[in-house]
Structure formats: C-alpha cells, structure tokens
XYZ file of C-alpha atoms in Angstrom:
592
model
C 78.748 -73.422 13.422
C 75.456 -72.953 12.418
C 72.866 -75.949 12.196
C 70.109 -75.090 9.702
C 67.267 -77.727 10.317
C 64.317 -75.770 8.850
C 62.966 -74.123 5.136
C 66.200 -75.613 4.068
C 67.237 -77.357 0.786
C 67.158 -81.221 1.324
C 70.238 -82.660 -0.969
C 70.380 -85.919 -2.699
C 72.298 -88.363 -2.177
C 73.870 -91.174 -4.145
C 75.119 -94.696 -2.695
C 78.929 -95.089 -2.999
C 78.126 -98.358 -5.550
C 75.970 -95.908 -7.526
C 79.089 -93.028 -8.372
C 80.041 -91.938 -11.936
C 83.313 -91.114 -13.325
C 83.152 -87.190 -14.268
C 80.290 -86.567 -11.880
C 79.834 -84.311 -8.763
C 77.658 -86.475 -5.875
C 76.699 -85.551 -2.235
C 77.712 -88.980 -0.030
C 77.240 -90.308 3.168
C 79.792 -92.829 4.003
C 82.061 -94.619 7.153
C 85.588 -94.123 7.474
C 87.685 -97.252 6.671
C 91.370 -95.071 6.333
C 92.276 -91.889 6.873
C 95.523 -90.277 6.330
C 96.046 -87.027 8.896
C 96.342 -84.205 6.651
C 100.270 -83.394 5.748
C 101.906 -80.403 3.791
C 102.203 -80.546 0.336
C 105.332 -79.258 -1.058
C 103.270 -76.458 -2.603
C 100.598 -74.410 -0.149
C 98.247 -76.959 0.220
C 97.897 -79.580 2.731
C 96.689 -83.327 1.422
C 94.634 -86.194 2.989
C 93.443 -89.236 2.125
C 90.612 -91.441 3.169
C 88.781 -94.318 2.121
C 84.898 -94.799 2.813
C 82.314 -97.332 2.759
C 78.683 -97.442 3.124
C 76.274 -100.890 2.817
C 76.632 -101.149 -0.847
C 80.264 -100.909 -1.326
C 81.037 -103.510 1.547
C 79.245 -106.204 0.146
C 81.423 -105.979 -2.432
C 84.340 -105.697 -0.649
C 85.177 -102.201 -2.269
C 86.085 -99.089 -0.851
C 86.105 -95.266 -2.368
C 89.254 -93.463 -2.147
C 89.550 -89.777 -2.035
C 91.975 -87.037 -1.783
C 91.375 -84.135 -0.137
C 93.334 -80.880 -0.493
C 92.667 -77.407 1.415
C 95.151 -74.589 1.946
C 94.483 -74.779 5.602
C 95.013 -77.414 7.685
C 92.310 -77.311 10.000
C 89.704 -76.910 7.180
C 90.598 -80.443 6.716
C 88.706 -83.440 8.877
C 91.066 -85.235 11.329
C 89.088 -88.434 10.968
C 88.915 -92.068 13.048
C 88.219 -95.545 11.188
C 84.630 -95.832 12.174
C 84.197 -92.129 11.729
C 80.731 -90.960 9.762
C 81.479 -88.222 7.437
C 79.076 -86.619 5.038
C 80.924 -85.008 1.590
C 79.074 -82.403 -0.494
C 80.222 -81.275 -3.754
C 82.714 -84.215 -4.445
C 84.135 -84.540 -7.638
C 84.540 -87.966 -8.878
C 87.067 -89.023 -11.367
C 88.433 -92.444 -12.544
C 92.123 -93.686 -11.563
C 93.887 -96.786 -12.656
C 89.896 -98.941 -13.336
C 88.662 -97.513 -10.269
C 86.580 -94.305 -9.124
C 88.354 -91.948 -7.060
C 86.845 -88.730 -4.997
C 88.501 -85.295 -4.891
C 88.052 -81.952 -3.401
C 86.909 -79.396 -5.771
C 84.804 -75.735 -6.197
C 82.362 -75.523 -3.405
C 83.414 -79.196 -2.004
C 82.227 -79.432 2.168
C 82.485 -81.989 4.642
C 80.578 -83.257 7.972
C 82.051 -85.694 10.238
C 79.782 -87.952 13.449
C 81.199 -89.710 15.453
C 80.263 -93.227 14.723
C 79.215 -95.046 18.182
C 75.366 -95.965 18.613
C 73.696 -94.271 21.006
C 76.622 -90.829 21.525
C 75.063 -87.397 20.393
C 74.761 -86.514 16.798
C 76.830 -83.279 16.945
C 78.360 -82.727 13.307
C 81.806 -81.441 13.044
C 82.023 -78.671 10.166
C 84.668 -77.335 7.648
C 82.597 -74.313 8.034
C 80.498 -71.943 10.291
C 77.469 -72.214 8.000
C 75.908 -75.599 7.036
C 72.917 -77.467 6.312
C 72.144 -80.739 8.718
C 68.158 -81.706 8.377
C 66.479 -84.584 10.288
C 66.981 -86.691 7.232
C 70.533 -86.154 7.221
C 70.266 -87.247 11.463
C 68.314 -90.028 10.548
C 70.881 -91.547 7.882
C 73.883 -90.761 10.606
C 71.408 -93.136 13.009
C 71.219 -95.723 10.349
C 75.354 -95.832 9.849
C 75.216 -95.977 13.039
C 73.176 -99.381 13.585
C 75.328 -100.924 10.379
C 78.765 -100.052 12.046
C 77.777 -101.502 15.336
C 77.527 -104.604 13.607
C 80.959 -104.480 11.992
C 83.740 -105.649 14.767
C 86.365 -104.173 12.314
C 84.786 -100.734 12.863
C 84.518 -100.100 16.620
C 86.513 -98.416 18.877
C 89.258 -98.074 16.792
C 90.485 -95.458 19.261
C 90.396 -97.861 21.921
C 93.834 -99.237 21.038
C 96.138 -97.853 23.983
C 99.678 -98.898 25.423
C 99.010 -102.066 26.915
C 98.164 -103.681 23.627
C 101.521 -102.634 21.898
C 103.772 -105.565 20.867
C 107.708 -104.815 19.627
C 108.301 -103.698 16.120
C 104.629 -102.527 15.276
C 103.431 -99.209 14.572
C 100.305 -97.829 16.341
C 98.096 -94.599 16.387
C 97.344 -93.931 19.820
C 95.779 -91.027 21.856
C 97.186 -89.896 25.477
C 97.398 -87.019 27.422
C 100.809 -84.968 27.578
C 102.051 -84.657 31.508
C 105.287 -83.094 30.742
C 107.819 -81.815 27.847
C 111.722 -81.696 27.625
C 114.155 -80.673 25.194
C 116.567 -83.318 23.635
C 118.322 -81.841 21.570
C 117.698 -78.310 20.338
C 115.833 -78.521 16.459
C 116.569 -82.454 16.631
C 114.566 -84.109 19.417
C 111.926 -83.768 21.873
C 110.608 -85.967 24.592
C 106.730 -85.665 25.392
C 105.823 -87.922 28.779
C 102.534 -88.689 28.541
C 100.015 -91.602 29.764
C 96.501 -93.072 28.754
C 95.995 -95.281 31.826
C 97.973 -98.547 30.938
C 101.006 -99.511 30.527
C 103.114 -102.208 27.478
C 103.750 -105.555 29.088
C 107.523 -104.884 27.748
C 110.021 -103.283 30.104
C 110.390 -99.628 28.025
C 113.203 -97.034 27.999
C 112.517 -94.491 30.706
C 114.835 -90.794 29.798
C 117.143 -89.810 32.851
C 116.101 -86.285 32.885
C 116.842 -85.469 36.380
C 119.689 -83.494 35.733
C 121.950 -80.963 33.820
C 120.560 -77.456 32.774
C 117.291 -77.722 30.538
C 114.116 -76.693 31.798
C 111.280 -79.239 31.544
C 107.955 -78.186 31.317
C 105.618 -80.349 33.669
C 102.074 -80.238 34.866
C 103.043 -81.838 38.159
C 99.131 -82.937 39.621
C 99.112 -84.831 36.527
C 102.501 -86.278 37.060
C 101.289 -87.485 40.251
C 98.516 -88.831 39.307
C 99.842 -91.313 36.725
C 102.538 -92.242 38.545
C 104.332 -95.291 36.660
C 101.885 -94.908 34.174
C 103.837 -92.384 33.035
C 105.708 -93.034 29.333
C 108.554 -91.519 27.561
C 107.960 -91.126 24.037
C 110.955 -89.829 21.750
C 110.524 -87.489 18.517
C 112.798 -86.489 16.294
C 113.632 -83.951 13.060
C 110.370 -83.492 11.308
C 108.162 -83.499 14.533
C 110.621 -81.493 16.602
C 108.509 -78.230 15.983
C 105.461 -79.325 16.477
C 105.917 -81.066 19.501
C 107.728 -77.928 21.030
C 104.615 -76.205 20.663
C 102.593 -78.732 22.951
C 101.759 -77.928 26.673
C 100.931 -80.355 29.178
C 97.351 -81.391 30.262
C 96.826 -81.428 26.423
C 95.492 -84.333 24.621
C 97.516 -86.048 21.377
C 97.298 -88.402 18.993
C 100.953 -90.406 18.029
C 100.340 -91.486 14.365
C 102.738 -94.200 13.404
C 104.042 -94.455 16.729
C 107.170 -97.290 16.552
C 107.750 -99.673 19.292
C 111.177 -100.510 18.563
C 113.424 -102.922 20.375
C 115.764 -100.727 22.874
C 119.369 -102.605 23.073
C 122.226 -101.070 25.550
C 124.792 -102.553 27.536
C 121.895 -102.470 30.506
C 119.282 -104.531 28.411
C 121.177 -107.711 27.296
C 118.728 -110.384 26.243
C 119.874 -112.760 28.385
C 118.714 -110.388 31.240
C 115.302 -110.974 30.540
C 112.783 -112.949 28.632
C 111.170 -109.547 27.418
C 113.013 -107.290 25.383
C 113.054 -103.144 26.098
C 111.335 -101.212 24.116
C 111.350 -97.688 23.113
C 108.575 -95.362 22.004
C 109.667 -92.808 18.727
C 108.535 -91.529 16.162
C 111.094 -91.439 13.182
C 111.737 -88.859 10.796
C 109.404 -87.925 8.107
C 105.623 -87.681 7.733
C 104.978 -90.491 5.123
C 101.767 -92.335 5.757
C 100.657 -89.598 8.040
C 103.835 -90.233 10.970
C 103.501 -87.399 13.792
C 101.939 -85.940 16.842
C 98.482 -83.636 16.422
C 96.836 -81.997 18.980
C 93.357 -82.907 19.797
C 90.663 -80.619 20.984
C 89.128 -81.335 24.718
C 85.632 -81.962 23.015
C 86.405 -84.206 20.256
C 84.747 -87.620 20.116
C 87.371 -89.730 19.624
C 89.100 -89.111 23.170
C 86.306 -90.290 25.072
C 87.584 -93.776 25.501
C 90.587 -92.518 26.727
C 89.090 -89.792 28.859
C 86.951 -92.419 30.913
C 90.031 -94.046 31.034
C 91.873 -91.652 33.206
C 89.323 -90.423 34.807
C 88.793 -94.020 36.553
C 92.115 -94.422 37.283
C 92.397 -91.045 38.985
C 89.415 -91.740 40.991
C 90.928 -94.620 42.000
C 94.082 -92.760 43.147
C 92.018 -90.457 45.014
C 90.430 -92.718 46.970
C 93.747 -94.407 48.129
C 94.819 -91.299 48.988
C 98.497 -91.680 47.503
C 99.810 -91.973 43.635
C 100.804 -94.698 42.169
C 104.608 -95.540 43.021
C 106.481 -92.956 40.982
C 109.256 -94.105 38.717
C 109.862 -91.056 36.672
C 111.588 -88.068 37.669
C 110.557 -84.519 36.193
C 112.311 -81.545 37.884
C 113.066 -77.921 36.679
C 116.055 -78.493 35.423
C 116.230 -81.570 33.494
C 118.615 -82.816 30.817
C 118.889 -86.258 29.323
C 121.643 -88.118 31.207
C 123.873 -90.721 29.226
C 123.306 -93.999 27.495
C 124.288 -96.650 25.342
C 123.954 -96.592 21.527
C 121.141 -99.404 21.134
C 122.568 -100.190 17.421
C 124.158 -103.887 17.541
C 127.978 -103.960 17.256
C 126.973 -107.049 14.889
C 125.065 -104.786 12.775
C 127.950 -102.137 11.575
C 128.081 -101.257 8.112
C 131.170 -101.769 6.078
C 132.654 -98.910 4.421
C 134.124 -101.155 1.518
C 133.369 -99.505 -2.315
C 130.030 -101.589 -3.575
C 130.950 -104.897 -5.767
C 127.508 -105.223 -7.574
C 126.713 -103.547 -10.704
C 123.100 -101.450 -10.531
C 122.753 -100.607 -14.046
C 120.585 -103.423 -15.289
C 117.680 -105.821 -14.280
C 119.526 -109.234 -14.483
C 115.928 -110.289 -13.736
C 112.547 -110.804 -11.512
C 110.002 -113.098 -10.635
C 106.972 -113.028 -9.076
C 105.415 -116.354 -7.741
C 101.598 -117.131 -7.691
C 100.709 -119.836 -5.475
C 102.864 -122.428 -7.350
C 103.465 -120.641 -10.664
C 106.321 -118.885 -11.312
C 106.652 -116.485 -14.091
C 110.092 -115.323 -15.231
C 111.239 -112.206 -16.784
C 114.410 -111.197 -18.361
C 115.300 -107.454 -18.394
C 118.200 -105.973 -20.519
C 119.337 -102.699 -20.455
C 121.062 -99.857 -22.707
C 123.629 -98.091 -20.351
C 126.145 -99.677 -17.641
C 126.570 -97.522 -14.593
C 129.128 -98.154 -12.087
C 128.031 -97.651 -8.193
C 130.006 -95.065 -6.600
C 132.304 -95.377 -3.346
C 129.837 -94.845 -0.486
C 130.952 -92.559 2.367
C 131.055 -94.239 5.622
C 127.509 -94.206 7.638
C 127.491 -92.853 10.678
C 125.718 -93.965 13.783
C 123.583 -91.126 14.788
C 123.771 -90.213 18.292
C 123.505 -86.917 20.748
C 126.071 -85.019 21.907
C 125.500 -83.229 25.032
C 127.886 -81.718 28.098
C 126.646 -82.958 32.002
C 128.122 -81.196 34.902
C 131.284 -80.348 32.155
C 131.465 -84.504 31.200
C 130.766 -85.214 27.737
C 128.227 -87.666 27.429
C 126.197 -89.162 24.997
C 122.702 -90.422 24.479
C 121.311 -92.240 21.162
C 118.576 -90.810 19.286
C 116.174 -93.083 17.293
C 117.908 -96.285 18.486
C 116.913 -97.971 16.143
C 115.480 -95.720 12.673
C 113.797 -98.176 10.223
C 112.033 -96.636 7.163
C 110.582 -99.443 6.241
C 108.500 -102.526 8.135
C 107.547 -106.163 7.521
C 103.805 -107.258 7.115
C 102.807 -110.721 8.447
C 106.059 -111.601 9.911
C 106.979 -109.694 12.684
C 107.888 -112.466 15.046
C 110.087 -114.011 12.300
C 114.095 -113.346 13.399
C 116.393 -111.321 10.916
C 118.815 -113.183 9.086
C 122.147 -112.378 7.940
C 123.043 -111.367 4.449
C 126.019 -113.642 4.225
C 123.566 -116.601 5.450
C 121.080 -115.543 2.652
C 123.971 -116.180 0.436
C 124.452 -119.668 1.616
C 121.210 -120.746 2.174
C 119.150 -123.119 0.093
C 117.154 -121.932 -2.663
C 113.797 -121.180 -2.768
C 113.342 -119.739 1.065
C 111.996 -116.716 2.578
C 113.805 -114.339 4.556
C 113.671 -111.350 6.877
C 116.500 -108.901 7.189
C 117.356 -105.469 8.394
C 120.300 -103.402 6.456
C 121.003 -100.253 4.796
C 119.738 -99.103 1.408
C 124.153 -98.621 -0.369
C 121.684 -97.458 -3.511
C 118.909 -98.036 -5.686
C 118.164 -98.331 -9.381
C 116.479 -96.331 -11.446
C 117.116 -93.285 -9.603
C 114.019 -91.324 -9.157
C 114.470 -87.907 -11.114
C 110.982 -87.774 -12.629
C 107.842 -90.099 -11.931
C 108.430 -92.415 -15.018
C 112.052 -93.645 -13.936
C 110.623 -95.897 -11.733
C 108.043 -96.781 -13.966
C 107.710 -100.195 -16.556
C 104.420 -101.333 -19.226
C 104.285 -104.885 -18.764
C 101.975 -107.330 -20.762
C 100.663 -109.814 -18.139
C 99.686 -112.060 -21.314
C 103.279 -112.139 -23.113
C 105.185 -110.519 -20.739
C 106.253 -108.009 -22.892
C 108.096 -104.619 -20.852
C 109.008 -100.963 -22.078
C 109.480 -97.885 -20.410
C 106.681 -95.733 -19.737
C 107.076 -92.918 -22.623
C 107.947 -89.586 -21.757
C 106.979 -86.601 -24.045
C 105.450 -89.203 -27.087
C 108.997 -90.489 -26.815
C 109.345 -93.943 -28.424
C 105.236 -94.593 -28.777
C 105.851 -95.428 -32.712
C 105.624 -98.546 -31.650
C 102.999 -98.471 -28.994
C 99.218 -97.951 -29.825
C 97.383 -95.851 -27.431
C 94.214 -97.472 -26.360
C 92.591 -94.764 -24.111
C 92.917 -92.177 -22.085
C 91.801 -91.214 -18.133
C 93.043 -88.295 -16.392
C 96.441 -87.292 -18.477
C 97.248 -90.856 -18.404
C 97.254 -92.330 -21.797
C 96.987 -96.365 -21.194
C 98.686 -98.006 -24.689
C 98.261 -101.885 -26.332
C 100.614 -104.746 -26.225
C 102.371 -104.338 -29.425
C 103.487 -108.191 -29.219
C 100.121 -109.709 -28.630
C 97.758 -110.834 -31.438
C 95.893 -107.788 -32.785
C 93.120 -108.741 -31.751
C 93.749 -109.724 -28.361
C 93.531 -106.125 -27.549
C 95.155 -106.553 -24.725
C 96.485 -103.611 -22.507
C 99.705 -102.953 -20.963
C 99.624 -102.401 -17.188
C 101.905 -99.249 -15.434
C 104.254 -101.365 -12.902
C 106.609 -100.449 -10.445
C 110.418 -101.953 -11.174
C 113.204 -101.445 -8.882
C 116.367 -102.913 -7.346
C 118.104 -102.230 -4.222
C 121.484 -102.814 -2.936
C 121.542 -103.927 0.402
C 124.522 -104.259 3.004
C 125.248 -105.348 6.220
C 128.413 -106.288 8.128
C 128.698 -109.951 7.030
C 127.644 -109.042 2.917
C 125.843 -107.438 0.137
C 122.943 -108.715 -1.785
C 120.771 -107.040 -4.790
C 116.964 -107.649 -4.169
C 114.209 -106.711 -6.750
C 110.667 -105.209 -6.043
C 107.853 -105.180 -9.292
C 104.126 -105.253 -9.672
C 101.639 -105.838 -6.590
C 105.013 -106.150 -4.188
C 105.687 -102.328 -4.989
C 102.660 -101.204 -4.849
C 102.423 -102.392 -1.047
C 105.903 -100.933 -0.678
C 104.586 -97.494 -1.440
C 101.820 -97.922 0.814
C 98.567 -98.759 -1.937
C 99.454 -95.909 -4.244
C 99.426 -97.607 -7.591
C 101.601 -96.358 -10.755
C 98.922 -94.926 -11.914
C 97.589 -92.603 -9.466
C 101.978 -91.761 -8.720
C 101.547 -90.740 -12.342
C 99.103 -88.176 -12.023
C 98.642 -87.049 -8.783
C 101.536 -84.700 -7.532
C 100.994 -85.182 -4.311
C 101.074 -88.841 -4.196
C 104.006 -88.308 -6.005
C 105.691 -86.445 -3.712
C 105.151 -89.160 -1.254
C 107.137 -91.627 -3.166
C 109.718 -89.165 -3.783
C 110.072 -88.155 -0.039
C 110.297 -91.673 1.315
C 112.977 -93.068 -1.450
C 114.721 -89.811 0.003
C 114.486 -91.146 3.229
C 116.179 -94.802 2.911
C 119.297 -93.339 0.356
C 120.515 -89.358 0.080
C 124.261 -89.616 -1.467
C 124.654 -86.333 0.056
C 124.251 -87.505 3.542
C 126.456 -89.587 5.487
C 123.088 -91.093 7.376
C 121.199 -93.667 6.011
C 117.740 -94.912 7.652
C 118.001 -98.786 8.379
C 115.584 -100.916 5.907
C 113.798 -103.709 6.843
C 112.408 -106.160 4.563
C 111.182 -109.441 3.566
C 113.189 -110.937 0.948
C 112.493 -114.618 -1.328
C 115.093 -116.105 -3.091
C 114.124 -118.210 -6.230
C 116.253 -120.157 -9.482
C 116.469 -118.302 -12.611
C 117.861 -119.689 -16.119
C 120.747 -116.882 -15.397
C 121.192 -117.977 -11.638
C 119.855 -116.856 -8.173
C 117.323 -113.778 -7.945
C 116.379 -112.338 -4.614
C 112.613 -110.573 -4.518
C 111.437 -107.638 -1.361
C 108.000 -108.740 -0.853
C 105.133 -108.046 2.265
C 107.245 -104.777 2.825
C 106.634 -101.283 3.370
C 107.567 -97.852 4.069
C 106.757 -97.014 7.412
C-alpha cells in the first residue's frame, strides 16, 4: 500500500445526516454492523454494514450500505467499533431511508477504532490517498467512540462469557484440525484463553484411522483451555483449508444445549453445551481466517500471550483433558435430539391455502385482519424426517456419532431463558399467552417462487390488503403514487381521496408447525417479519437481488420437500381471540 501524505488532493467530506438520495459523497463513519462478505449466487461477493458518525447518533439513525466486489478480499472484514473511510459511494433511497452502495471508482479505508493504537489504514488497494486531515478526523472518531460503551472492544467477547442457546462472533487461535466426516464435518480445536462456565462436549478423537493435524507446543500450552468446535456442510471446505497456529473468527457461533445418555439434567445443575456452526451462511455464519497483523486480534493475542507466560513460569501445562494423536477418529456417541421431541410422520390435517387471519398487538390495541383467498391447496403427505447422524466404522464396529445435535435455523430474541412448551399444551392453554417452542417447519404458505409471493400492500389507515402486482398485473385499481429504485409505491384505493394515503410492502406468511404431541398454524406479518428476515424490509427484498437471495436461501433452509431433513425452528409464538376463533402469531424471532 502506498500512503500519499503530500501535493495530494484533499477530498471533501459530507456528515452522514447531510447525504442525498442520487448523490456520490466521500464519508467518514464508525462501524455499528457488519455482515462478513458472502458469495452471491452470481460472481460477486456481498456485505453489509451500517455506520454512524456524531450526527446520525443523535438521532438514533444509522446508514446502511451494501457492498459488492468480485473478490472477496477487496472487501473490508470489519469490527463494530471499526473506523472506515468510503470514497466514491453512491447513495440511493430504499423503503424512506438513504442507503449506500458500491459503484464506479467506489474505495474504502478501515482504522482500527481504539484511542491511543496506531493509525495504520487498511486499503482495498495498493495506491491511496491518507493526508493529516484524514489522521486527524480518524483521532477525533476516535475520542467520540471511547465515549460510547456500546462501541468498545467488541472483540473482547471470548468463551467465558457464552451462555446456552446464544450465538456469538468470537476470535481464537486454531491448535489442531480433524476430519468428521469427509465433505460433511470438520472439527477445529482451538482456544482464546478462557473457558464457558458450562460443562461442553469434548470429541473422542483418540482413535480409529484419520489423521489429525495438530500444532502440538500449542496444544500444550492451552491445556484444558482447549475447545472443540463442530462445523458442518457449508463450512466444511473452508475449514479444511485452515492450519493450526492460525488465527479465526467463528461468526454466528451456536452454543447449543448437548443432551446424551451421559448428560442427563438431573446429573448436573449446568447443562452441556456444544460449540457448531450450522449449515448455511445467512447473516454472515462461518469461520474466516484472520491475518497475524490485524487489529482486531490484539485483545485476544495479549490474552494468550499472558496465559502462556504464565505456563512458562510454572514450568508444566495446564492439566490436559484433550487428546490429539496421529491417528484420530471421532469415537461414538449419543444422538443429543430428545426422544420427546420425534416428529410424527402422520399426513398434515391443516389446510395452508388461505390466511384465516392475523393480528398484530400494540401495547393494548389490537388490530384484526381478515384474509380470504382464491385457490384451496391441499398439504401434501410429508416424508418421514430423519435424525441426522454420522456413520462411521471403529476398529470394524459400527458406531455412530451425531452431527449438529441440535440444528436450529431460527432463534428467539429476549427470551432465551424462557422453557419450550409443547404444541399440544399451546392447544390447551388459555388465551391470550405467550409461548416459546421448538419444532419443524411440515410447510409454509405462499411458497416462495418469485420475490412478490411473499409479499402483501396493506393500508395501516383502513386496513385494506392486495397482492403486490406483478408485471402491471391487476394495478387498474391501484394508483401509483411514486417511484424509488424500480419500486413503484401505489395509494390506498379505499381511503378518502384525499387522504393520500400510501400502501406499505409487508411481509405475510404462515407456517405449519409439528412436534410429537401436535400441529399448530402460526402467522408472521409486518414489523414481526421483518425481524424474522434479519432487518431486510420488503422493500429493499424487492429490489436488491442479493438480499433476495438471502430470504430465498434461509426459507430453503427450514423446508426443502425434496429432502427428507428438515432444520429444527425455534420460535416465539402469541396466541390471541379472533371473531373466527383462535390465531397463533411468530413474533421476537429470527433466522439464525
């Protein structure tokens, strides 16, 4: 990289409260969210990130943008807290809000955001231009972020603070590698200096014929610091292709409850957990590699460094739980999937075809909605699902080992300390009360052939709902009031004239949900959805093909008809009175 600090152009730049639809602005701004770039289904790869600066955070606000590159790396791999300068960024407008993209001649600078660390700018090319004004308004982030708790060592979040059911991004360093199951799982042992007040599920690798690959000074070191974590499908490959001694970062790692014969409850007051990360890539799930310089290791790097010291000085390792030889192979275990928890094979009883209805409550309002619809479709049979679990041959005994224990595709916001109730006592319960459940997705309505099928206009005045029209289809009736970004936004046709009042893109679903003791239809619409599929609104689904592709992917993930496995779903669910009886509503939900 080359830092140009003299005879060079100095750039302006605008304040993020101070950006223009249809405008191209140079910004300086701190990392809120960032997405890890992922492949697009065309040749690009995607990210997303939201920024702030002084201006916007008064406000509350935030500027999203979407970032697209053909190659990975030319894409930032960016920490909340992060400083990051954009050049050349197009601004458009999305769904009443501004929105930043990558365009011609966009560029990118990224500082690590602690007062006080060096100012060394990380480029998306060799060449750029970083003056003393440019240092001087990195210092001044700087100073703001160190007052914002919310901001700060973000990267300091490491194994000892991980709680059951949550999802965390963690760095650690790998110490050794095994093999599974060939193209299906990989095991990466790894530490960061602590270790999860939980008991957690340690692999029996010890024997059988697969080679492990081990850096064994670094073994020693960490000792029974040392944790297994388990990847699977997507993640398989790149995983493979990591070596030990190198340094990670586990995006959306899961710390899901491990259950086997060996862990009953009643065996201890803490339940076993295991460390995986599931299937798929949505909301940026995987494993990256991290460079030995990069900024946002440091934390952990002191880390090990001072417990290595200290293992030096006592002149032995810590007491050494693990064991890592040459040839290793995962020895057996229990499928940690409940027996209570089977899903019937029994043909569907409820009908998808139609909304019978759906609510959603503010505060102590209620506001109902009746849906009809034009064509009855009748649920198909559903294959039997299949417990996943791998199949491997031990000094010529067949034996067996689960995979992801425990798959979810979805988690609960709020209420993870709240226990999962059965469907059947849903069914009896009194009405209205909130519930949390874990089951399998039997189907879902509309299916999800093209963006608008999942799609409603809804009137928030009248409550007036059509289909989103596709190809001019059916807008005789339906006056179009503007348009932003091939998304033409249309007037209530019910409302008074002059009202002008503008129908809003919604999401509108139904799923039908089973477990072993019953089934039960539960509805998701409006600001519930749009948490469901992670903040991307109707809107921006609409337009952007990427986004869409997200949506897509992770409906995919929770209900193929062509496979016999189906990823668990966990969700909050209310149950409320309608005129036409009992409705049940997904809420504080979302895809994992």
């Amino acid at each position: 990289m080359v830092d140009k600090t003299s005879k060079t152009t100095e750039y302006k730049y605008t304040n993020l409260d101070e950006i223009q639809a249809n405008k191209i602005v140079n910004v300086f701004g701190v990392v809120k969210f960032a997405r890890p770039p992922t492949k697009t289904r065309g040749s690009d790869y995607s990210m997303v990130l939201s920024v702030i600066d002084p201006s916007l955070h008064e406000n509350g606000q935030k500027l999203k943008c979407v970032l697209f590159n053909r190659e990975k790396e030319k894409l930032p791999f960016l920490d909340v807290g992060k400083i990051v300068r954009l050049h050349r960024l197009k601004i458009t407008h999305y769904h009443e809000e501004n929105q930043g993209q990558s365009g011609p001649g966009f560029s990118w600078l990224a500082f690590d955001g602690d007062k006080g660390s060096p100012v060394r700018p990380v480029s998306s090319s060799a060449s750029f231009t970083f003056t003393e004004s440019d240092k001087a308004k990195v210092e001044e982030l700087r100073e703001w972020v160190a007052t914002l708790e919310d901001l700060q060592h973000p990267n300091k979040i490491c194994f000892a603070d991980m709680i059951p059911q949550h999802y965390y991004d963690i760095y650690c360093q790998v110490l050794a590698t095994c093999v599974i199951e060939e193209n299906v799982g990989f095991l990466l042992r790894v530490w960061d200096g602590t270790k999860p007040n939980n008991p957690l599920r340690e692999f029996d690798i010890s024997s059988g014929d697969f080679t492990a690959d081990r850096k064994q000074d670094l073994l020693d070191m960490a000792g029974n610091l040392a944790l297994d974590v388990a990847l699977y499908d997507d993640h398989y490959a790149p995983a493979k292709a990591i070596k030990p001694g190198q340094y990670i970062k586990l995006n959306n790692l899961h710390a899901a409850t491990f259950q086997s014969a060996d862990t009953r409850p009643e065996l201890s007051e803490l339940p076993m957990v295991e460390l995986v990360i599931h299937r798929g890539t949505t909301y940026g799930r995987g494993v990256h590699v991290i460079s030995d310089d990069f900024d946002g290791i440091k934390t952990l790097k002191e880390r090990l460094e001072k417990v290595s010291a200290e293992v030096r000085q006592k002149g032995v390792s810590v007491a050494p739980t693990h064991s890592m030889n040459n040839n290793a192979r995962l020895n057996d275990s229990e499928n940690c999937v409940e027996n209570n928890t089977d899903i019937s094979t029994s043909q569907p009883s409820i009908n998808l075809s139609c909304y019978d209805g759906s609510q959603e409550r503010n505060q102590s309002q209620e506001v109902a909605m009746e849906v009809s619809c034009d064509h009855v479709i009748q649920s198909q049979p559903q294959k039997g699902l299949k417990q996943v679990q791998i199949h491997q041959s031990v000094s010529q005994q067949s034996q067996s080992t689960a995979r992801c224990m425990l798959q979810t595709s979805t988690v609960v916001l709020n209420h993870p300390h709240i226990q999962c109730s059965k469907i059947q006592d849903i069914l009896t319960h009194r009405v209205p009360y909130k519930f949390r459940i874990l089951a399998k997705v039997v189907d879902y309505y509309p299916r999800f052939n093209r963006p608008a099928d999942i799609c409603k206009l809804y009137c928030t005045d009248c409550h007036y709902l059509c289909d989103v029209p596709v190809n001019d289809n059916g807008t005789q009736i339906l006056k179009v009031s503007r348009n932003s970004r091939h998304l033409k936004h249309y007037l209530c046709p019910v409302c008074n004239k002059d009202s002008q009042c503008e129908l809003e893109y919604i999401y509108m679903m139904r799923f039908l949900l089973r477990d072993k003791t019953g089934e039960i239809v539960a509805n998701i619409w409006r600001k519930d959805a749009v948490t469901f599929f992670q903040d991307i609104t109707p809107a921006e689904m609409l337009t952007e093909s990427a986004l869409c592709n997200v949506i897509e992917n992770s409906l995919n993930t929770i209900s193929n008809p062509k496979s016999s496995y189906y990823a668990w779903f966990e969700c909050c669910v209310k149950s409320y009175d309608t005129e036409e009886g009992i409705r049940y509503q997904i809420f504080d939900t979302c895809f994992a």
